[in-house]
Tab-separated table of C-alpha atoms and ligand atoms in Angstrom:
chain	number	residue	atom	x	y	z
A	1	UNK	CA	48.623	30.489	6.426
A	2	UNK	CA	48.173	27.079	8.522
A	3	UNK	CA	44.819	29.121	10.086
A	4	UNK	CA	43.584	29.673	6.304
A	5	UNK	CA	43.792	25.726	5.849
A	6	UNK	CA	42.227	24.560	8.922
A	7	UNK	CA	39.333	27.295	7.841
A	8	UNK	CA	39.193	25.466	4.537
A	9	UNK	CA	39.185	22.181	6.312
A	10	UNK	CA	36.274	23.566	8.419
A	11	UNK	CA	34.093	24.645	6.120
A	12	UNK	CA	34.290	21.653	3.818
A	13	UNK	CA	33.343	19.213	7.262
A	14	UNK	CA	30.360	21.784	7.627
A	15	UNK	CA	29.354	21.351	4.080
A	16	UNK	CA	29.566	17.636	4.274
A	17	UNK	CA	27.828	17.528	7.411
A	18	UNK	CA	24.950	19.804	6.600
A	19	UNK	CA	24.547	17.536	2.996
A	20	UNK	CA	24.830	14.078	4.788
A	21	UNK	CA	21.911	15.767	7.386
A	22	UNK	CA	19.994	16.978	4.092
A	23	UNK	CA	19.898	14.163	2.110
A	24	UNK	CA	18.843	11.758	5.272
A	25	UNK	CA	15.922	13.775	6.622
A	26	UNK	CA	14.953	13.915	2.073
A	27	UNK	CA	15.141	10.249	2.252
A	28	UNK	CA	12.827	9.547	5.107
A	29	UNK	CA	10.634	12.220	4.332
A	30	UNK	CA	9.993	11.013	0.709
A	31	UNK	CA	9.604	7.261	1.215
A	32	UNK	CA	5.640	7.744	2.040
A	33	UNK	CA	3.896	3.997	3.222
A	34	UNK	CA	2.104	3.672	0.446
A	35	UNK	CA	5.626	3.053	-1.857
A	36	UNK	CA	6.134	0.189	-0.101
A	37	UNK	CA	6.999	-3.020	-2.389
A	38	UNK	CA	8.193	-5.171	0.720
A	39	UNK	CA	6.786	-6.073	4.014
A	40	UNK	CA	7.247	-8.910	6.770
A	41	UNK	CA	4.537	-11.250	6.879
A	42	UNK	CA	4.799	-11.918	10.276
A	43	UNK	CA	4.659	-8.160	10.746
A	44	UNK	CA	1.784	-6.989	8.521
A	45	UNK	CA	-0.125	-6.136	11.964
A	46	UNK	CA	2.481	-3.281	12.772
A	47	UNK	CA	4.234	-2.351	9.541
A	48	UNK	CA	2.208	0.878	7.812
A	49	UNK	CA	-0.166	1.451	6.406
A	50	UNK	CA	-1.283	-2.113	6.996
A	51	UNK	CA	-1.554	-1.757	10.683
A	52	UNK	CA	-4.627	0.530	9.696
A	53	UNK	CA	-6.286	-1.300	7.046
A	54	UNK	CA	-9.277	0.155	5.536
A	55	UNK	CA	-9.952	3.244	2.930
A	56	UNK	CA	-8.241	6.474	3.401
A	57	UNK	CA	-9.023	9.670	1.462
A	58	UNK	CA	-6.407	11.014	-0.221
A	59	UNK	CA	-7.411	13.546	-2.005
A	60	UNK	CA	-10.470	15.237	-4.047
A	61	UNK	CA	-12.327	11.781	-4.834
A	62	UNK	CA	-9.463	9.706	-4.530
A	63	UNK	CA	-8.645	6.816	-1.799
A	64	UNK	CA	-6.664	4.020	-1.336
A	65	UNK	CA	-8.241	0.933	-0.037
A	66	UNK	CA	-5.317	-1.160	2.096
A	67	UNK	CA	-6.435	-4.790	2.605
A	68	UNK	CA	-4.714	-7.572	4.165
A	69	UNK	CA	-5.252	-10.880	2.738
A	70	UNK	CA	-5.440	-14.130	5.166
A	71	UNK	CA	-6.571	-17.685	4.781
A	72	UNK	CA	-9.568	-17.162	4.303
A	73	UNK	CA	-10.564	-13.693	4.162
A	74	UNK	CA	-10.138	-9.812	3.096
A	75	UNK	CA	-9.496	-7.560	5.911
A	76	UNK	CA	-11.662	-5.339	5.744
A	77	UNK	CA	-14.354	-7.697	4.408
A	78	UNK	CA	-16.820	-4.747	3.218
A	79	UNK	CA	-16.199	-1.284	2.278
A	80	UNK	CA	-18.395	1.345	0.735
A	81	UNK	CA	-16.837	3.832	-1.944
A	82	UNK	CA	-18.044	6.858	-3.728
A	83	UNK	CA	-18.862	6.569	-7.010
A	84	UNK	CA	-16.879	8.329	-9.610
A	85	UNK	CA	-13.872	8.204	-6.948
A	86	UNK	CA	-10.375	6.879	-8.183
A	87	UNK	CA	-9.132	3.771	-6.014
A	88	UNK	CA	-5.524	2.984	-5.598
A	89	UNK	CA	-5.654	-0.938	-3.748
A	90	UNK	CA	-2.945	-1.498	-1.743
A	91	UNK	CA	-2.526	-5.427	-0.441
A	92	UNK	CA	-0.124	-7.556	1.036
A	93	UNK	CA	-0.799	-11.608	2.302
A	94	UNK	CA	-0.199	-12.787	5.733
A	95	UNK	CA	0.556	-16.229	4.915
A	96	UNK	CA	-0.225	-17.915	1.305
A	97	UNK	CA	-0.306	-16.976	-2.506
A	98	UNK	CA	-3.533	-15.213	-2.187
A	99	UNK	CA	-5.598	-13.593	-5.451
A	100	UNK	CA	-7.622	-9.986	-5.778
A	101	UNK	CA	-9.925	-9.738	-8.247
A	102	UNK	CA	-12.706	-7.507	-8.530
A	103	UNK	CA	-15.468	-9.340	-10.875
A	104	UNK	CA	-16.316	-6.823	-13.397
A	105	UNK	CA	-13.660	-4.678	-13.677
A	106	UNK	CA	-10.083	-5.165	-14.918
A	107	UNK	CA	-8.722	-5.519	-11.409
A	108	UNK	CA	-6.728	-8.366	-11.104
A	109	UNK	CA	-3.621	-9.586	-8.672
A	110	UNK	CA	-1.327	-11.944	-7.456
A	111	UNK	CA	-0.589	-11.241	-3.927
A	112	UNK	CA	2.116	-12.840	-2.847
A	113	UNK	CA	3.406	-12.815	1.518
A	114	UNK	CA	6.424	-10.744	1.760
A	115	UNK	CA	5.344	-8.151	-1.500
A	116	UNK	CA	3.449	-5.124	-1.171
A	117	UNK	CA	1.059	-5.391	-4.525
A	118	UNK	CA	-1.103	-2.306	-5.885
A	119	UNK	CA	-3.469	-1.515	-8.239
A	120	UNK	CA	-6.126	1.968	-9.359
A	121	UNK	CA	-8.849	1.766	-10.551
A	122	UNK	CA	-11.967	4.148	-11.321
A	123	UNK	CA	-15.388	3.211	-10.189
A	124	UNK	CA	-17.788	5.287	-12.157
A	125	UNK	CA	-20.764	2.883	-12.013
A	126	UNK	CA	-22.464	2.366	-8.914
A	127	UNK	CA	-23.309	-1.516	-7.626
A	128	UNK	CA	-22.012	-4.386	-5.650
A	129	UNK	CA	-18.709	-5.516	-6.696
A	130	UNK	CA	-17.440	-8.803	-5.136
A	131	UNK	CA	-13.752	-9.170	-4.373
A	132	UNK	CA	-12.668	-12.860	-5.153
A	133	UNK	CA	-9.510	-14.682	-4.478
A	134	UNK	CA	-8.773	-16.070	-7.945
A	135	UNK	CA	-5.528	-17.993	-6.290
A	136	UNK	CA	-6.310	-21.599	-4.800
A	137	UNK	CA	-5.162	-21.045	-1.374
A	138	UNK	CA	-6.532	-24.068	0.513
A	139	UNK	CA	-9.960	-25.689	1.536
A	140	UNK	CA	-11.418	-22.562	1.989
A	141	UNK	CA	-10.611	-20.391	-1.323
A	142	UNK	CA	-13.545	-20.852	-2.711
A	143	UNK	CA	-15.454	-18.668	0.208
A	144	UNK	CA	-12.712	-16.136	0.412
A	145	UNK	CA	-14.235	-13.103	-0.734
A	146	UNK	CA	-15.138	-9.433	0.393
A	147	UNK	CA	-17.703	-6.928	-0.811
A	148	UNK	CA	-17.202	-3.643	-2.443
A	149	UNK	CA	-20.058	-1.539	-2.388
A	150	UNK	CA	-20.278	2.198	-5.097
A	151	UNK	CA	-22.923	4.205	-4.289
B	1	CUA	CU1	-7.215	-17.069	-0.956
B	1	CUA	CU2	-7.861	-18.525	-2.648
């Protein structure tokens, strides 16, 4: 009878075990980069996916565009998109209230150091946009801007 119990016992630690093991490696593998709604400003440089800023396809003419904002600049400062391709922006600021706009469309943000901030957007026209900071951010805000080019 005792044997029967410590079976019991056995099997339940197994169970628990194998769950604790199941919902960890769930976790981690379901918390992809771009969900991110935090990040260190003094580690924007390593933290993912903003130590590879830039566009990345990810999928049948959709990207995401990550950009790191700085006193006074976009990083990257010019990128060239598809047109008709679906844009998710993903942007963080290194050190002040920083604004993304993209004249001429309804593209708008605060971005804020410490917050992850995104927006998507469809570019079906094809042009020069201009990406503005729409935030004062100091004696240079009114150059900080990058280009966005749809062809
Ligand atoms: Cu950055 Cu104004």
């Amino acid at each position: 009878k005792l044997e029967k119990v410590w079976l019991i016992i056995g099997v339940i630690t197994l169970i628990a075990f194998l769950t604790t093991v199941g919902i960890q490696a769930f976790a981690s593998g379901h918390a992809p980069p771009s969900d991110l709604t935090k990040v260190d400003p003094e580690k924007v440089d390593e933290t993912p996916p903003f130590n590879e800023p830039g566009l990345k396809k990810v999928g049948e003419n959709e990207y995401e565009l990550v950009m790191v904002l700085q006193s006074f600049g976009f990083t990257p400062n010019k990128v060239e998109i598809p047109h008709g391709s679906t844009v998710k922006f993903i942007v963080t600021s290194k050190d002040v209230v920083h604004g993304f706009e993209i004249a001429g469309t309804r593209v708008n943000m605060m971005v804020t150091p410490g917050h992850v901030n995104s927006m998507t957007y469809t570019f079906e026209e094809k042009g020069e946009y201009l990406i503005l900071c729409n935030e004062y951010c100091g004696i240079g805000h009114h150059m900080m801007s990058a280009e966005l080019e749809v062809k």
